[in-house]
């Protein structure tokens, strides 16, 4: 037994390794990124940054069906990208255990929405674990692999930013389960989801959930602590730690398995405790289901549905005052929002776009900060890859050819921008698409991607040739251009020329990320 | 109530807060405590306000410090101090680094922060980074020297600090870091 200080993400990686997982795939996304960055360092494992989450999950499915225990990681919105394979994966089940990590971001520290991915567990009919600290992240990951094989189901492991990025003490048993990769067995009724076979599998899925509901009241990760029987809480994950902090004497039902709910255990708890509160971040996911059991609990009438909870949010819901000293300091301080780094290669282009007064359809990455002053030059940002496609819709509706440009980073372009590029060419659009190539996936901490010429393990590999890619959809010089990110005159002149041409164009603005440059020194 | 010691480090992205908090939390674990720390990575690090909560004691639940319960506030940037005062109480030791970093698009730095802080709080300890850098020789190890200085107010042995620094600083920099720590520790208040 060795004591270690691990982040939730490090603990998930260690848990997967110790469970005998040999394949890990995903796409970088805060707060999940460091799981695979740690997993790749273990011996005899294969890890990849896949092109996007859909691709990653499909690779994971193949690996599981060939018998390997497999880890898939994603941020919450990445599960949207992977949702198509996910729902059918639930029907197919697994061979080697398959754990799907969703790292949610309540309060949107680094995200475009704060969707509560516990809903995916219910929607896709997959069990979901939620740890409350790094020790549980380690233990639950191992357990998730076992449960996955036992119930023939992919298993969700949900973390939130506070779990992924907090470091807590872990007792590491330093023991590893060896999982033999037994190979692919042909089984079309289970693996080929034509309607006839899928209908039969749906029965298996429903039975699996019923079995899990029955069994989960005995799972040790669902823990009842009966103390004061006047007041009790049903909670999970990080919220459990907040409740313990503020109400150390209260009774608690802590759910380690957040879907499906252990109905018997919940009924027992509610019968023993007079007043029961449900404490959960974001949606009333437990509360709605518990109320549907006919039980009398309170929750979102007291606690906010938006943002993160905290020990103080729970205090305030119960009318407890903060004891902070009231200071007499009437100095106004300006906000300090994140901004593009000094020397960032994206700064020039956004200054120019601001000057030209175009409609700028933006995308997800550091460069989304181009929306902030002094650049103030981004007009839409929806999801990964949407810059190119949203711009097409604007062009169609406006019936004007030289009003809108799209701006996307290299990694995002590879993730899901290229399908939009094809759509633009195929449907005869006249759009200027700008790729900001800084040689890395910067926002999530410098991960290589299909444009950067190396893999997650920094092994040299191909990098997509912009010119050939553009040429393959009919975009050639002078409507295909590459300019230096640090030559503003060239950028401005080129944008004007390409806009004036009123033809579909691809402009690559190249300049390495300043943080990456510093790291490589 | 469980007796927990709380340290809040605040500043601006890029000031090295995460490494400093890693060292303290590791030291707490090595000193035999349960320890947790919480911070946020990602977009907020791009020059925004950055914080790290560190907590240790016999058993720690929340990795987030409840308001008013910080025993120590280490602020690496003047105006950032003001954003976190709800975590401070009468007894909190406030290490106030005289560093001013203007947010993007702001030209005038708010004045009089140190005076107001000292008027309102009994335990404000000002640190002049230039003086500390002069003593250690290299700006690179400023935070380690600061940790040394703050270590006089945290009850860990020197050996624990040594191990925690060694486990967290980049390879080949331990000697210089340890030297900076000892110099910081030796500075009188």
XYZ file of C-alpha atoms in Angstrom:
710
model
C 0.000 0.000 0.000
C 1.467 3.298 -1.063
C 0.068 6.736 -0.293
C -0.062 9.057 -3.260
C -1.511 12.453 -4.009
C -3.450 12.035 -7.252
C -5.863 14.108 -9.276
C -9.133 12.440 -10.176
C -7.879 12.118 -13.737
C -4.616 10.472 -12.656
C -6.610 8.081 -10.481
C -8.904 7.041 -13.352
C -5.842 6.312 -15.517
C -4.261 4.266 -12.724
C -7.527 2.410 -12.103
C -7.869 1.512 -15.773
C -4.290 0.294 -15.909
C -4.668 -1.775 -12.751
C -7.919 -3.235 -14.081
C -5.927 -4.591 -16.998
C -7.144 -2.135 -19.628
C -4.749 -2.155 -22.567
C -6.449 0.290 -24.919
C -7.328 3.934 -24.265
C -8.809 6.375 -26.747
C -10.486 9.743 -26.718
C -10.270 13.336 -27.834
C -8.821 16.061 -25.582
C -11.401 18.067 -23.674
C -11.286 19.907 -20.351
C -11.581 18.512 -17.715
C -10.947 14.974 -19.059
C -7.685 15.438 -20.973
C -5.137 14.254 -18.397
C -6.709 10.794 -18.097
C -5.237 9.560 -21.374
C -2.114 11.696 -20.927
C -1.443 9.627 -17.816
C -2.709 6.318 -19.174
C -0.258 6.488 -22.097
C 2.679 6.341 -19.664
C 1.842 2.866 -18.388
C 3.568 -0.217 -19.703
C 2.071 -2.323 -22.461
C -0.916 -0.121 -23.198
C -2.012 1.412 -26.487
C -3.289 4.986 -26.295
C -4.475 7.323 -29.013
C -5.879 10.761 -29.534
C -8.567 9.926 -32.017
C -9.801 12.402 -34.625
C -12.946 13.044 -32.585
C -15.078 11.408 -29.890
C -17.281 9.453 -32.304
C -14.210 7.927 -33.899
C -12.678 7.251 -30.487
C -15.735 5.428 -29.195
C -15.952 3.319 -32.341
C -12.292 2.341 -31.974
C -13.070 1.511 -28.343
C -16.026 -0.668 -29.367
C -13.851 -2.642 -31.762
C -11.188 -3.100 -29.146
C -13.728 -4.274 -26.576
C -15.313 -6.724 -29.007
C -11.856 -8.139 -29.710
C -11.619 -8.792 -25.975
C -9.450 -5.982 -24.614
C -10.493 -3.981 -21.589
C -10.854 -0.512 -23.051
C -10.980 3.024 -21.683
C -12.716 5.824 -23.563
C -12.504 9.423 -22.312
C -14.356 12.574 -23.232
C -15.636 15.830 -21.828
C -19.393 16.144 -21.420
C -20.075 17.739 -24.811
C -17.842 15.168 -26.484
C -20.410 12.526 -25.550
C -22.798 14.383 -27.876
C -20.345 13.713 -30.701
C -20.055 10.059 -29.653
C -23.788 9.654 -29.027
C -24.470 7.859 -32.290
C -22.284 4.817 -31.587
C -23.022 5.088 -27.844
C -26.719 4.257 -28.033
C -26.186 1.193 -30.206
C -23.145 0.133 -28.195
C -25.590 -0.154 -25.302
C -27.492 -2.810 -27.306
C -24.358 -4.618 -28.441
C -22.745 -4.766 -25.028
C -19.091 -5.649 -24.567
C -16.598 -8.462 -24.566
C -13.654 -6.847 -22.827
C -14.931 -4.354 -20.241
C -15.570 -0.907 -21.720
C -15.608 2.181 -19.511
C -16.900 5.431 -20.978
C -15.603 8.407 -18.996
C -17.650 11.575 -19.211
C -16.063 14.564 -17.473
C -18.756 17.147 -16.909
C -18.057 20.819 -16.344
C -20.648 22.408 -14.040
C -20.135 26.180 -14.059
C -18.523 25.925 -17.517
C -14.980 26.673 -16.406
C -13.900 25.717 -19.919
C -17.030 24.740 -21.866
C -19.868 26.109 -23.958
C -22.700 24.567 -21.913
C -23.146 22.715 -18.624
C -25.272 19.757 -19.707
C -25.707 17.103 -17.026
C -24.517 13.860 -18.581
C -26.176 11.696 -15.968
C -29.112 12.038 -18.345
C -27.140 10.037 -20.922
C -27.043 7.067 -18.565
C -30.822 7.017 -18.361
C -31.196 7.793 -22.071
C -28.730 5.157 -23.318
C -29.662 2.680 -20.550
C -26.131 2.295 -19.262
C -25.044 2.142 -15.617
C -23.073 5.143 -14.359
C -20.604 5.498 -11.489
C -19.686 8.798 -9.881
C -16.681 9.102 -7.542
C -16.389 11.686 -4.754
C -12.579 11.846 -4.610
C -9.491 10.358 -6.240
C -9.573 7.204 -4.103
C -13.044 6.484 -5.405
C -12.019 7.468 -8.927
C -9.393 4.733 -8.699
C -11.649 2.135 -7.042
C -14.754 2.869 -9.119
C -12.807 2.652 -12.377
C -11.661 -0.848 -11.483
C -15.158 -1.792 -10.394
C -16.622 -0.336 -13.592
C -14.541 -2.726 -15.695
C -15.744 -5.693 -13.657
C -19.362 -4.608 -13.770
C -19.099 -3.990 -17.508
C -18.193 -7.610 -18.158
C -20.521 -9.045 -15.516
C -23.614 -7.294 -16.923
C -22.402 -7.205 -20.542
C -22.772 -3.443 -20.748
C -20.624 -0.407 -21.377
C -20.332 1.518 -18.104
C -20.186 5.267 -17.641
C -17.802 6.815 -15.159
C -18.822 10.417 -14.567
C -16.472 12.955 -13.078
C -16.942 16.688 -12.713
C -14.237 19.332 -12.953
C -13.819 19.390 -9.162
C -13.167 15.638 -9.126
C -10.976 15.552 -12.242
C -8.747 18.431 -11.183
C -8.682 18.110 -7.398
C -5.828 16.171 -5.876
C -6.584 13.929 -2.925
C -4.716 11.193 -1.065
C -4.984 7.713 -2.544
C -3.955 4.402 -1.007
C -2.553 2.520 -3.968
C -2.572 -1.266 -3.520
C -0.092 -1.474 -6.424
C -1.800 -4.643 -7.614
C -2.761 -5.201 -11.197
C -5.333 -7.553 -12.701
C -4.075 -9.175 -15.869
C -6.816 -9.248 -18.470
C -6.209 -11.588 -21.354
C -7.318 -10.390 -24.784
C -9.323 -13.423 -25.903
C -9.954 -12.375 -29.503
C -12.950 -11.577 -31.672
C -15.705 -14.198 -31.772
C -18.203 -13.914 -34.586
C -21.610 -13.237 -33.098
C -23.762 -11.343 -35.622
C -26.952 -11.504 -33.529
C -25.143 -9.489 -30.901
C -22.774 -7.387 -33.003
C -24.697 -6.645 -36.205
C -27.564 -4.367 -35.325
C -30.013 -4.968 -38.141
C -33.594 -4.405 -36.942
C -34.299 -8.085 -36.316
C -31.275 -8.595 -34.128
C -31.558 -5.191 -32.457
C -35.152 -5.890 -31.365
C -33.963 -8.961 -29.486
C -31.076 -7.046 -27.949
C -33.408 -4.344 -26.696
C -35.046 -6.936 -24.425
C -31.615 -7.810 -23.061
C -30.906 -4.133 -22.388
C -34.160 -3.679 -20.455
C -33.530 -6.844 -18.462
C -30.022 -5.642 -17.657
C -31.370 -2.425 -16.151
C -33.947 -4.316 -14.064
C -31.194 -6.650 -12.813
C -29.037 -3.676 -11.940
C -31.866 -1.947 -10.051
C -32.388 -5.112 -8.004
C -28.714 -5.781 -7.376
C -27.596 -2.203 -6.747
C -29.210 -1.945 -3.317
C -26.498 -4.388 -2.231
C -23.606 -2.649 -3.994
C -21.138 -1.448 -1.370
C -20.530 1.756 -3.328
C -24.060 2.863 -2.427
C -23.516 3.730 1.241
C -26.006 4.573 3.967
C -24.706 6.494 6.989
C -27.448 6.790 9.585
C -26.692 9.413 12.270
C -29.220 12.147 13.067
C -32.557 10.691 11.916
C -34.244 14.116 11.797
C -32.290 15.226 8.750
C -30.776 13.281 5.887
C -29.291 13.806 2.453
C -29.238 11.750 -0.713
C -26.234 12.817 -2.739
C -23.241 11.691 -4.792
C -19.818 12.751 -6.071
C -18.361 16.094 -5.044
C -21.664 17.152 -3.431
C -21.213 14.386 -0.854
C -18.029 16.077 0.371
C -19.828 19.425 0.659
C -22.699 17.907 2.630
C -20.243 16.175 5.002
C -18.482 19.492 5.475
C -21.601 21.452 6.387
C -23.739 18.737 8.030
C -21.281 16.291 9.634
C -24.001 14.906 11.935
C -26.703 14.323 9.334
C -27.666 10.936 7.876
C -26.491 10.420 4.318
C -27.256 8.041 1.495
C -24.269 8.377 -0.797
C -24.832 6.986 -4.274
C -21.733 5.593 -5.981
C -23.904 4.195 -8.762
C -25.916 7.181 -9.956
C -27.863 5.176 -12.556
C -29.882 3.065 -12.191
C -30.961 4.096 -8.706
C -31.075 1.502 -5.894
C -34.792 1.852 -5.200
C -34.915 -0.408 -2.164
C -32.028 1.382 -0.495
C -33.612 4.778 -1.155
C -36.956 3.645 0.288
C -35.194 2.260 3.382
C -33.314 5.509 3.884
C -36.414 7.660 3.509
C -38.279 5.463 6.006
C -35.533 5.910 8.617
C -34.979 9.653 8.237
C -37.675 12.259 8.858
C -36.649 14.978 6.447
C -34.684 14.070 3.308
C -32.946 16.517 0.993
C -31.465 15.645 -2.381
C -28.224 17.506 -3.097
C -27.021 17.295 -6.691
C -25.359 19.699 -9.117
C -27.250 20.745 -12.250
C -30.396 18.766 -13.079
C -32.833 17.262 -10.541
C -31.774 13.855 -11.840
C -32.125 11.918 -8.568
C -34.909 14.115 -7.285
C -37.239 13.497 -10.221
C -36.734 9.734 -10.047
C -37.080 9.623 -6.257
C -40.261 11.694 -6.376
C -41.555 9.289 -9.041
C -41.128 6.541 -6.403
C -43.728 8.475 -4.438
C -41.218 9.626 -1.822
C -41.288 13.022 -0.201
C -37.923 14.766 -0.697
C -36.777 18.321 -1.308
C -34.048 19.481 -3.667
C -34.113 22.056 -6.392
C -36.603 24.217 -4.498
C -33.583 24.984 -2.253
C -30.460 24.457 -4.341
C -29.587 26.149 -7.627
C -30.010 24.228 -10.874
C -27.264 26.266 -12.547
C -23.531 26.284 -11.880
C -21.533 24.393 -9.302
C -22.569 23.817 -5.740
C -20.089 24.451 -2.912
C -20.057 24.132 0.868
C -21.298 27.728 0.958
C -24.095 27.152 -1.562
C -25.413 24.429 0.754
C -25.010 26.671 3.790
C -26.918 29.452 2.079
C -29.763 27.132 1.039
C -30.322 26.531 4.759
C -30.071 30.213 5.661
C -26.670 29.921 7.323
C -24.641 33.127 7.038
C -21.037 33.371 5.891
C -18.728 34.296 8.762
C -16.372 36.286 6.572
C -15.138 39.535 8.072
C -16.848 42.532 6.527
C -13.995 44.707 5.332
C -14.199 48.383 4.545
C -12.361 48.432 1.234
C -14.104 50.473 -1.407
C -11.631 49.898 -4.213
C -13.217 48.927 -7.519
C -11.251 46.176 -9.219
C -11.694 45.302 -12.881
C -12.640 41.768 -13.916
C -9.823 39.582 -15.157
C -11.295 37.354 -17.839
C -9.052 34.953 -19.765
C -7.451 36.466 -22.859
C -5.270 35.492 -25.794
C -1.660 35.195 -24.571
C 0.827 37.986 -25.308
C 2.531 36.998 -28.560
C -0.240 34.553 -29.492
C -0.278 33.916 -33.244
C -4.069 34.415 -33.291
C -3.893 38.062 -32.255
C -3.139 39.537 -35.695
C -5.927 37.797 -37.553
C -8.582 38.846 -35.048
C -7.388 42.450 -35.127
C -7.776 42.346 -38.910
C -11.191 40.675 -38.841
C -12.309 43.367 -36.431
C -11.121 46.059 -38.856
C -12.821 44.462 -41.863
C -16.198 44.290 -40.115
C -17.138 40.859 -41.466
C -19.504 38.369 -39.863
C -17.166 35.879 -38.204
C -18.453 32.385 -37.568
C -16.182 31.016 -34.847
C -15.319 27.723 -33.241
C -14.060 26.000 -30.091
C -10.502 26.614 -28.875
C -8.215 29.321 -27.469
C -9.141 31.487 -30.431
C -12.735 31.696 -29.208
C -11.184 34.416 -27.029
C -11.165 36.481 -30.240
C -14.660 37.457 -29.082
C -13.109 39.489 -26.223
C -12.010 43.121 -26.545
C -9.971 44.561 -28.138
C -10.616 42.084 -30.973
C -14.374 41.662 -30.518
C -14.372 39.744 -33.754
C -16.353 36.574 -33.305
C -20.081 36.435 -33.902
C -21.027 32.797 -33.356
C -19.577 29.820 -31.468
C -21.708 26.700 -31.095
C -19.771 23.448 -31.044
C -16.706 21.759 -32.510
C -16.648 22.288 -36.278
C -19.674 24.572 -36.416
C -17.775 27.619 -37.687
C -17.657 26.359 -41.262
C -21.216 25.059 -41.379
C -22.955 27.885 -39.507
C -21.227 30.286 -41.918
C -22.781 28.373 -44.819
C -26.257 28.843 -43.371
C -25.631 32.557 -42.934
C -24.448 32.841 -46.527
C -27.498 30.939 -47.826
C -30.008 33.026 -45.900
C -28.334 36.374 -46.636
C -27.895 35.514 -50.318
C -24.643 37.506 -50.183
C -21.276 36.067 -51.077
C -18.768 38.261 -49.294
C -20.217 38.938 -45.856
C -19.223 35.964 -43.723
C -15.998 34.106 -42.943
C -15.431 31.075 -40.748
C -12.504 30.702 -38.349
C -11.401 27.355 -36.951
C -8.269 25.913 -35.307
C -6.235 23.029 -36.708
C -7.351 20.407 -34.189
C -11.002 21.430 -34.423
C -10.751 21.405 -38.218
C -9.547 17.784 -38.096
C -12.156 16.911 -35.433
C -15.217 17.885 -37.441
C -14.438 20.861 -39.663
C -13.465 18.818 -42.698
C -16.993 17.408 -43.140
C -18.187 21.028 -43.220
C -15.553 21.879 -45.799
C -16.848 19.053 -47.992
C -20.407 20.275 -47.521
C -19.444 23.783 -48.592
C -17.718 22.543 -51.737
C -20.406 19.998 -52.580
C -23.218 22.527 -52.211
C -21.402 25.194 -54.232
C -20.947 27.733 -51.435
C -18.716 30.769 -51.915
C -17.335 30.962 -48.429
C -13.921 31.982 -47.106
C -12.827 29.410 -44.528
C -9.843 30.340 -42.370
C -7.852 27.721 -40.471
C -5.701 29.047 -37.636
C -2.915 26.485 -37.472
C -0.814 26.861 -34.309
C 0.551 23.320 -34.543
C -1.271 21.949 -31.519
C -4.478 21.571 -29.539
C -3.605 24.499 -27.298
C -6.583 25.135 -25.029
C -6.519 21.646 -23.522
C -2.761 21.716 -22.952
C -0.845 21.028 -26.192
C -2.034 17.711 -27.573
C -0.877 16.697 -31.050
C -3.530 16.215 -33.753
C -3.698 14.983 -37.363
C -2.100 18.236 -38.575
C 0.869 18.195 -36.214
C 2.775 15.152 -37.458
C 3.005 13.206 -34.217
C 0.835 10.879 -32.127
C -0.079 11.046 -28.434
C 3.210 9.257 -27.697
C 5.070 11.813 -29.829
C 5.808 9.178 -32.465
C 6.200 10.791 -35.911
C 3.237 10.250 -38.212
C 1.633 11.796 -41.288
C 0.170 15.261 -41.152
C -2.736 16.280 -43.347
C -1.595 18.288 -46.371
C -3.850 21.359 -46.498
C -3.154 22.011 -50.161
C -4.029 18.478 -51.266
C -7.079 18.426 -49.007
C -8.340 21.694 -50.473
C -7.474 20.534 -53.981
C -9.486 17.360 -53.516
C -12.647 19.431 -53.074
C -11.732 21.759 -55.913
C -10.203 24.629 -53.952
C -6.915 25.523 -55.651
C -4.635 28.575 -55.877
C -5.327 31.462 -55.894
C -8.255 30.435 -53.685
C -6.071 28.192 -51.562
C -3.513 30.229 -49.596
C -1.135 29.820 -46.662
C 0.074 32.945 -44.842
C 2.306 33.643 -41.843
C 0.341 34.493 -38.687
C 2.861 37.219 -37.833
C 2.543 39.086 -41.153
C -0.580 41.182 -40.694
C -0.253 43.001 -44.039
C -0.179 39.679 -45.893
C -3.150 38.363 -43.932
C -5.242 41.459 -44.566
C -4.385 41.613 -48.256
C -5.133 37.921 -48.740
C -8.477 38.065 -46.930
C -9.536 41.036 -49.070
C -8.517 39.257 -52.268
C -10.291 36.065 -51.319
C -13.458 37.896 -50.268
C -13.427 39.895 -53.489
C -13.093 36.716 -55.540
C -16.516 35.604 -54.226
C -15.374 32.011 -54.605
C -15.004 29.230 -52.097
C -11.573 29.675 -50.488
C -9.388 28.120 -47.831
C -6.854 30.296 -46.048
C -4.419 28.711 -43.603
C -2.852 31.151 -41.140
C 0.212 29.443 -39.713
C 2.089 30.375 -36.543
C 3.109 28.109 -33.670
C 1.462 28.446 -30.254
C 3.701 30.537 -27.972
C 3.201 28.189 -25.028
C 4.205 25.216 -27.180
C 7.318 27.081 -28.341
C 8.289 27.781 -24.745
C 7.715 24.136 -23.772
C 9.852 22.819 -26.608
C 12.810 24.987 -25.598
C -15.832 20.115 14.027
C -12.902 18.400 12.445
C -9.759 20.517 12.760
C -8.708 21.415 9.237
C -5.986 23.808 8.134
C -6.890 25.809 5.016
C -4.553 27.601 2.635
C -5.792 29.602 -0.318
C -3.320 30.677 -3.016
C -4.543 33.224 -5.554
C -3.081 35.147 -8.449
C -3.046 35.266 -12.211
C -2.617 32.428 -14.755
C 1.072 31.775 -15.370
C 2.301 32.799 -11.903
C 3.070 29.221 -10.876
C 0.227 28.714 -8.432
C -0.402 25.100 -9.384
C 3.184 24.011 -8.702
C 3.302 25.887 -5.389
C 0.051 24.289 -4.251
C 1.254 20.852 -5.368
C 4.272 21.238 -3.074
C 2.231 22.304 -0.041
C -0.362 19.547 -0.504
C 2.288 16.886 -0.979
C 4.073 18.148 2.139
C 0.810 17.888 4.096
C 0.378 14.276 2.983
C 3.985 13.448 3.863
C 3.441 15.041 7.272
C 0.775 12.394 7.858
C -2.386 14.373 7.166
C -5.314 13.723 4.911
C -4.925 16.407 2.242
C -6.883 17.761 -0.704
C -6.447 20.559 -3.149
C -8.762 22.015 -5.729
C -8.132 24.285 -8.653
C -9.347 24.828 -12.192
C -7.342 24.224 -15.371
C -8.332 25.161 -18.891
C -9.575 28.392 -20.341
C -9.378 30.301 -17.045
C -5.596 29.842 -17.079
C -5.208 32.063 -20.133
C -4.305 35.128 -18.085
C -7.424 34.982 -15.932
C -7.757 34.874 -12.156
C -6.382 31.624 -10.784
C -6.779 30.034 -7.361
C -5.875 26.884 -5.514
C -7.553 25.633 -2.351
C -5.394 23.456 -0.085
C -6.831 21.686 2.951
C -5.303 19.230 5.394
C -6.208 17.633 8.698
C -7.155 14.292 10.163
C -9.965 13.824 7.623
C -10.832 16.272 4.844
C -14.109 16.031 2.943
C -14.646 19.078 0.731
C -11.622 20.028 -1.393
C -13.119 23.520 -1.501
C -12.569 25.800 1.507
C -15.779 27.191 3.012
C -15.929 30.982 3.112
C -14.192 32.702 6.056
C -12.199 29.566 6.932
C -8.810 30.235 5.311
C -5.971 30.061 7.862
C -3.549 31.423 5.302
C -4.164 33.446 2.157
C -1.187 33.685 -0.172
C -1.827 36.297 -2.812
C 0.688 36.584 -5.618
C -0.965 39.639 -7.135
C -2.241 42.780 -5.397
C -5.737 43.249 -6.709
C -6.419 39.513 -6.820
C -6.286 39.636 -3.006
C -9.486 41.651 -2.989
C -11.426 39.044 -4.960
C -10.963 36.416 -2.254
C -11.647 38.293 0.974
C -14.819 36.315 1.642
C -12.515 33.404 2.547
C -10.683 35.431 5.191
C -11.406 35.908 8.913
C -9.849 38.013 11.721
C -7.083 35.493 12.307
C -6.159 34.695 8.714
C -2.514 35.325 7.867
C -2.452 37.172 4.580
C 0.755 37.003 2.546
C 0.493 39.953 0.241
C 2.909 39.964 -2.670
C 3.510 43.432 -4.079
C 3.128 42.437 -7.713
C 0.815 44.286 -10.070
C -0.366 42.665 -13.295
C -2.796 44.676 -15.386
C -5.706 42.738 -16.855
C -5.997 42.931 -20.659
C -7.513 46.222 -21.843
C -7.112 47.965 -18.474
C -4.628 50.834 -18.190
C -4.909 52.048 -14.619
C -3.993 49.837 -11.718
C -6.229 50.361 -8.644
C -4.344 52.284 -5.969
C -4.064 51.947 -2.206
C -4.760 48.238 -1.890
C -1.951 47.489 0.589
C -2.921 50.361 2.917
C -6.593 49.358 2.937
C -5.696 45.744 3.551
C -3.504 46.643 6.526
C -6.188 48.913 7.928
C -8.802 46.160 7.790
C -6.784 43.092 8.700
C -4.337 42.473 11.538
C -2.135 39.895 9.865
C -1.116 41.271 6.503
C 2.467 40.339 5.689
C 3.828 42.231 2.702
C 6.332 40.553 0.430
C 8.385 42.609 -1.974
C 9.292 40.224 -4.771
C 12.329 42.222 -5.920
C 13.908 41.937 -2.452
C 13.325 38.214 -2.335
C 14.687 37.756 -5.863
C 17.805 39.728 -4.929
C 18.435 37.307 -2.064
C 17.966 34.143 -4.161
C 19.575 35.450 -7.327
C 17.030 34.153 -9.862
C 13.413 35.216 -10.442
C 12.664 31.632 -11.482
C 12.672 30.429 -7.874
C 10.643 33.267 -6.376
C 7.680 31.056 -5.510
C 9.916 28.494 -3.807
C 11.457 31.243 -1.698
C 7.962 32.451 -0.884
C 7.031 28.919 0.177
C 10.078 28.907 2.441
C 8.917 32.177 3.975
C 5.352 30.914 4.463
C 6.635 27.576 5.830
C 7.453 29.351 9.093
C 3.686 29.504 9.647
C 2.921 25.874 8.768
C 3.898 23.159 11.170
C 5.778 20.714 8.894
C 9.349 19.502 9.371
C 12.081 20.636 7.020
C 12.467 17.058 5.818
C 8.834 16.969 4.696
C 9.272 20.177 2.706
C 12.432 18.821 1.169
C 10.715 15.666 -0.045
C 7.686 17.570 -1.325
C 9.841 19.997 -3.299
C 11.976 17.224 -4.674
C 8.868 15.333 -5.848
C 7.362 18.301 -7.675
C 10.036 20.535 -9.219
C 11.451 19.820 -12.693
C 14.389 17.427 -12.924
C 17.750 18.992 -12.199
C 16.352 22.036 -10.391
C 16.024 20.621 -6.881
C 19.259 22.094 -5.485
C 18.462 25.601 -6.631
C 14.856 25.289 -5.449
C 15.893 23.984 -2.046
C 18.406 26.764 -1.687
C 15.693 29.326 -2.521
C 13.347 27.683 -0.011
C 15.952 27.931 2.765
C 16.728 31.549 1.945
C 12.995 32.357 2.013
C 12.628 30.518 5.297
C 15.459 32.541 6.813
C 13.962 35.931 5.944
C 12.682 37.735 9.012
C 9.165 39.029 8.915
